[in-house]
C-alpha atoms as one frame of an Amber mdcrd trajectory, in Angstrom:
protein
   9.646  86.042   0.974   9.746  83.985   4.305   5.477  82.619   3.278   6.643
  81.996  -0.127   9.802  79.980   1.222   7.225  77.953   3.256   5.002  77.563
   0.702   7.694  76.180  -1.214   8.836  73.942   1.434   5.007  72.947   2.484
   4.855  71.280  -1.700   8.185  69.496  -1.246   6.866  67.754   1.764   3.958
  66.932   0.172   5.253  65.245  -2.986   7.516  63.353  -0.630   4.837  62.093
   0.877   3.231  61.598  -2.099   6.610  59.605  -3.051   6.610  57.790  -0.425
   3.240  57.099  -0.535   3.982  55.693  -4.292   6.748  53.553  -2.780   4.617
  52.181  -0.435   1.503  50.682  -2.333   3.509  49.025  -4.851   5.516  47.383
  -2.405   2.235  45.888  -1.312   1.717  44.726  -4.686   4.271  42.897  -5.531
   4.379  41.727  -1.661   0.226  40.791  -3.127   1.700  38.814  -6.045   4.192
  37.534  -4.503   1.786  35.376  -1.821  -0.915  34.506  -5.021   2.180  33.475
  -6.676   3.379  31.461  -3.561  -0.078  29.749  -3.361  -0.679  29.012  -6.670
   2.976  27.086  -6.586   1.174  25.601  -3.593  -2.423  24.580  -5.095  -0.773
  23.295  -7.975   1.673  20.905  -5.436  -1.309  19.501  -2.951  -3.028  18.971
  -6.680   0.131  16.637  -7.785   0.109  15.604  -4.219  -3.596  14.400  -4.180
  -4.755  13.866  -8.085  -4.515   9.864  -7.868  -7.186   8.097  -6.780  -8.856
   5.040  -4.625 -12.643   4.182  -6.236 -14.604   2.079  -4.613 -17.214   0.393
  -7.084 -18.839  -1.994  -5.198 -18.523  -3.445  -0.895 -20.842  -5.191   0.713
 -23.288  -3.493   3.830 -20.600  -5.261   6.114 -17.763  -3.425   4.968 -18.798
   0.529   5.646 -16.609   2.939   3.522 -17.512   6.830   5.116 -17.949   9.524
   2.228 -15.554  11.787   2.483 -12.071  13.412   0.696  -9.506  11.682   3.778
  -6.177  10.963   1.948  -5.052   7.987   1.969  -1.194   6.758   1.676   0.009
   5.483  -1.411   1.822   3.316   1.615  -1.222   1.548   3.146  -3.666   0.144
   0.633  -2.732  -2.984   1.344  -3.327  -2.729   4.959  -6.782  -0.723   3.609
  -7.338  -4.382   1.481  -6.468  -6.743   4.536  -8.434  -4.779   7.263 -11.495
  -4.604   4.709 -11.224  -8.423   4.766 -10.693  -8.860   8.902  -8.025  -9.426
   9.206  -5.188  -7.989  11.380  -2.254  -5.922  10.278   1.013  -4.854  12.482
   0.495  -0.893  12.699  -2.769   0.811  13.378  -4.228   2.579  10.038  -6.363
   5.579  11.243  -8.278   6.607   8.029 -11.813   7.844   8.971 -12.702   6.276
   5.245 -13.343   2.961   6.597 -15.582   1.798   9.702 -16.006  -1.138  11.613
 -18.398  -3.022  10.017 -19.994  -7.013  11.317 -17.167  -8.746  12.520 -18.926
 -12.362  12.030 -19.841 -11.149   7.965 -16.800 -10.453   6.101 -16.042 -10.240
   2.015 -15.621 -13.181   0.598 -13.319 -11.278  -2.471 -12.262  -8.781  -2.470
 -10.863  -7.499  -5.919  -8.302  -4.661  -6.921  -7.719  -3.579  -9.866  -4.721
  -0.458 -10.731  -4.527   1.086 -13.501  -1.810   3.420 -14.759  -1.738   6.261
 -16.650  -4.337   8.198 -15.464  -4.241  10.204 -12.150  -8.737   9.730 -13.053
 -11.452   8.088 -14.421 -15.108   9.001 -15.262 -16.736   5.752 -13.268 -20.018
   6.257 -12.056 -21.253   8.244  -9.206 -22.418   5.663  -6.696 -18.876   4.509
  -6.280 -16.546   6.431  -3.154 -13.448   7.961  -4.288 -10.816   8.914  -2.121
  -7.263  11.045  -3.217  -3.994   9.520  -2.467  -1.029  10.614  -0.442   2.566
   9.658  -1.850   1.366   7.243  -4.232   4.566   4.648  -4.198   4.279   1.142
  -5.553   2.395  -1.804  -3.864   1.400  -5.341  -3.938  -0.479  -7.899  -2.074
   1.850 -10.705  -1.841   0.800 -10.043   2.243  -2.483 -10.194   1.803  -2.079
 -13.079  -0.546   0.140 -14.939   2.111  -2.196 -14.109   5.337  -5.456 -16.157
   3.159  -2.681 -18.613   1.519  -1.403 -19.426   6.123  -4.597 -19.910   7.505
  -6.939 -21.450   4.840  -4.792 -23.772   3.028  -6.825 -26.436   3.961 -10.090
 -24.764   2.045  -7.456 -23.787  -0.868  -8.692 -20.351  -1.084  -8.423 -18.549
  -5.457  -5.798 -15.810  -5.032  -4.883 -14.272  -8.560  -2.291 -11.379  -9.114
  -1.905 -11.108 -12.567  -0.002  -8.211 -15.101  -0.821  -8.873 -18.487   1.419
  -6.572 -20.066   4.396  -7.630 -18.173   3.458 -11.653 -18.462   3.548 -11.540
 -15.088   1.084 -14.014 -13.228   0.967 -15.877  -9.560  -1.856 -17.837  -8.710
  -2.859 -20.299  -5.533  -5.135 -22.728  -4.819  -8.036 -23.276  -7.251  -7.083
 -20.402  -9.199  -5.001 -22.774 -10.972  -8.096 -25.092 -11.842 -10.334 -22.663
 -12.610  -8.566 -19.864 -14.742  -6.348 -22.358 -16.497  -7.353 -21.615 -19.686
  -6.676 -17.757 -18.804  -4.380 -16.284 -21.748  -1.393 -14.617 -19.160   1.196
 -14.190 -22.266   1.300 -11.657 -25.054   1.069 -14.040 -28.003  -2.465 -15.748
 -26.608  -3.933 -12.676 -25.486  -3.691 -11.311 -29.547  -4.277 -14.879 -30.507
  -7.836 -14.544 -28.220  -8.700 -10.813 -29.247  -9.061 -12.246 -32.560 -11.542
 -15.178 -31.525 -15.277 -15.244 -32.189 -16.441 -14.624 -28.652 -13.708 -12.307
 -28.190 -15.304  -8.527 -26.927 -13.442  -7.256 -30.960 -17.630  -8.215 -31.591
 -19.685  -6.348 -29.445 -16.766  -3.639 -28.064 -17.520  -0.132 -29.918 -13.387
   0.818 -30.717 -14.297   4.425 -31.964 -10.781   5.423 -33.268  -9.013   2.992
 -31.812  -7.341   0.484 -34.553  -6.978  -3.477 -34.308  -3.576  -3.311 -36.416
  -1.786  -1.059 -34.084   0.304  -3.084 -31.404  -0.475  -0.620 -28.186  -4.299
  -0.298 -29.343  -4.559  -4.189 -29.177  -2.293  -3.918 -25.826  -4.807  -2.463
 -24.064  -7.668  -4.624 -25.528  -6.233  -7.253 -24.853  -6.487  -6.681 -20.702
 -10.150  -5.841 -21.251 -10.154  -9.508 -22.475  -8.614 -10.167 -19.459 -11.534
  -8.847 -17.335 -14.130 -10.609 -20.234 -12.765 -14.005 -18.977 -12.181 -13.928
 -16.097 -15.452 -13.413 -15.105 -16.613 -15.571 -18.184 -14.058 -18.644 -16.488
 -15.322 -17.923 -12.822 -19.036 -17.817 -13.697 -18.555 -21.819 -14.763 -17.687
 -22.214 -11.227 -19.852 -20.318  -9.079 -19.642 -23.048  -6.084 -16.283 -20.954
  -5.100 -18.154 -18.581  -4.868 -20.529 -19.419  -1.587 -17.489 -21.715   0.320
 -16.047 -20.237   3.684 -12.676 -18.986   2.364 -11.951 -15.451   1.156 -10.408
 -15.188  -2.821  -8.603 -12.390  -3.603  -7.633 -11.182  -7.495  -4.926  -8.193
  -7.955  -5.326  -6.486 -11.455  -2.805  -4.711 -12.685  -3.337  -2.942 -16.269
  -0.871  -0.368 -18.498  -2.330  -0.597 -21.218  -4.168   3.167 -21.222  -0.725
   4.304 -20.230   1.372   3.258 -23.538  -1.665   4.713 -25.782  -0.678   7.790
 -24.045   2.304   7.896 -24.756   2.480   6.665 -28.250  -1.508   9.152 -28.889
  -1.028  11.566 -25.941  -2.915  12.902 -23.478  -5.215  15.355 -25.383  -5.555
  12.386 -28.669  -9.455  11.116 -29.114  -7.856   7.426 -28.554  -6.731   8.218
 -24.693  -9.929   9.652 -24.793 -11.821   7.610 -25.671  -9.669   4.624 -23.904
 -10.340   5.795 -21.085 -13.973   6.294 -21.527 -14.150   2.214 -22.380 -12.051
   1.747 -19.660 -14.084   2.671 -17.577 -17.565   1.314 -18.742 -15.585  -1.960
 -18.729 -14.450  -1.714 -14.593 -17.686  -0.808 -13.789 -19.420  -3.856 -16.186
 -16.076  -5.911 -14.304 -17.614  -4.564 -10.971 -20.762  -5.375 -11.430 -20.444
  -9.075 -12.809 -17.770  -9.969  -9.778 -19.985  -8.362  -6.763 -22.590 -10.174
  -8.469 -21.044 -13.784  -8.765 -19.860 -13.628  -4.839 -23.150 -12.943  -4.157
 -23.366  -9.601  -3.137 -20.169  -9.967  -0.673 -17.436  -9.042  -2.960 -14.937
  -5.442  -2.533 -14.153  -4.536  -5.512 -11.511  -1.434  -5.514  -9.760   0.752
  -8.231  -6.762   2.541  -8.313  -5.392   5.070 -10.695  -2.010   6.104 -10.866
  -0.676   8.627 -13.290   3.209   8.562 -12.408   4.007   6.449  -8.908   6.410
   8.636  -7.009   9.258   6.250  -6.190   9.954   3.896  -8.866   9.693   0.380
  -7.721  12.407  -2.473  -6.590  11.688  -5.664  -6.139  14.385  -7.562  -2.840
  16.385 -10.187  -4.489  19.260 -12.104  -3.567  21.865 -13.834  -5.498  22.993
 -17.338  -4.330  26.797 -15.890  -4.827  26.382 -13.016  -2.079  28.981 -13.671
   0.264  27.828 -14.186   3.900  28.525 -10.716   5.496  29.051 -11.170   9.216
  27.263  -8.628  11.504  29.175  -6.996  13.957  27.210  -7.657  17.635  25.039
  -5.541  19.757  27.525  -3.064  21.102  25.352  -1.183  23.346  23.519  -4.428
  24.923  20.153  -3.276  23.786  17.218  -5.859  24.024  15.275  -7.368  21.130
  12.221  -5.081  19.865   8.888  -6.609  20.216   6.311  -7.829  17.394   2.983
  -6.661  17.300   1.854  -9.732  19.479   3.095  -8.494  22.449   0.752  -7.172
  24.150  -1.924  -9.463  23.141  -0.106 -12.351  24.731   1.372  -9.832  27.693
  -2.212  -9.356  29.013  -3.205 -12.799  28.178  -1.265 -13.751  30.316  -1.371
 -10.890  33.130  -5.235 -11.430  33.800  -5.530 -15.333  33.894  -1.996 -14.794
  36.756  -4.759 -12.793  38.574  -7.764 -14.288  38.467  -5.919 -17.706  39.378
  -4.227 -16.285  42.888  -7.784 -14.389  42.896  -9.572 -18.218  43.095  -7.057
 -19.601  45.227  -7.273 -16.494  47.715 -11.156 -16.938  47.451 -11.213 -20.576
  47.735  -8.290 -20.825  50.696 -10.325 -18.490  52.702 -13.518 -20.186  52.781
 -11.486 -23.524  53.548 -10.216 -22.372  56.649 -13.545 -20.850  57.661 -15.910
 -23.469  57.244 -17.663 -25.374  59.645 -16.773 -29.417  59.910 -19.991 -30.601
  61.802 -22.838 -27.871  59.912 -21.235 -27.274  56.537 -20.686 -30.903  54.763
 -21.947 -34.792  54.806 -17.925 -35.850  54.395 -17.460 -33.469  57.624 -20.556
 -34.881  59.270 -18.957 -38.595  58.728 -16.139 -37.854  61.199 -18.715 -37.016
  63.763 -18.133 -39.438  66.790 -21.520 -39.862  67.392 -22.760 -41.376  64.448
 -25.214 -43.549  64.784 -24.082 -47.492  63.449 -27.874 -49.125  61.525
């Protein structure tokens, strides 16, 4: 009986150990499943953050873009455009995609096209693409102001255009070059049905000429064609020393996605037509400027934060700003280090020069060193 009891106890212990082993295996499986779910969620979040792209379709040899997958912050895209044109920015851009090129041969034009409603276009393989981190709305107003300030006498071409919003900004010679450019929706619609429009040569596929959304998308392509056509009549502007700036915002593809859906054939055809038109536009602008132009395309599915333009009403009451109760000093701008180094090394050079000159004058031999001091000798013969 004792042996039977011992065998029973041993069997019960074996069953208990098996039960705990099964529980432990189930816990490990649950942990693995949870880890996979967390990893899947992380991948989805990362793909959502870096879904948008910054594409370089054309660039001269003086502007070097390295091949890689480094994400660029969306708010630093205007600084990237300024650096590629040779301008300085207030905050350093520590992004390895852009290298220091030829400082004495900067591009004559920078073209930046922003396409909303899609995260990636099927562009040619010879272009360079970078993911965008934290895609926020941006503008090139700072770059346009810098060009207008530094090259005000040469009147460069500065064009900022959003056809679907009827928003246009032209500075310098752009007012005379693009005076015939259609900018309002009514002008764009009438331009499409003229004899020399893109409808005569562009394959529409599933798109229709009778749909307003399709016509809005096609009118933006017409603007791209008209810019190169009008600029080809003034090729001398591409040979001057002042840099030109073109900033275009295209949202017609986004409207097609809202109208037909992103899985529709119309959206797929429009995406391919837009990619081909952008590449043709980039090649024509690059050739018009003699291979010395940067053409970039930004594709944004949706912005992370809405774009808010700062404005101030003339009826706004003035508010008194309280004084600095901590007696803090004013903040220095980015030119402080430059001015400080210039003054410092000039002072050091002047001090060293004064010491060397004073030492040599003090130890100069009046009777040997100079004709001026030899004239003071009492034994000079009078001829």
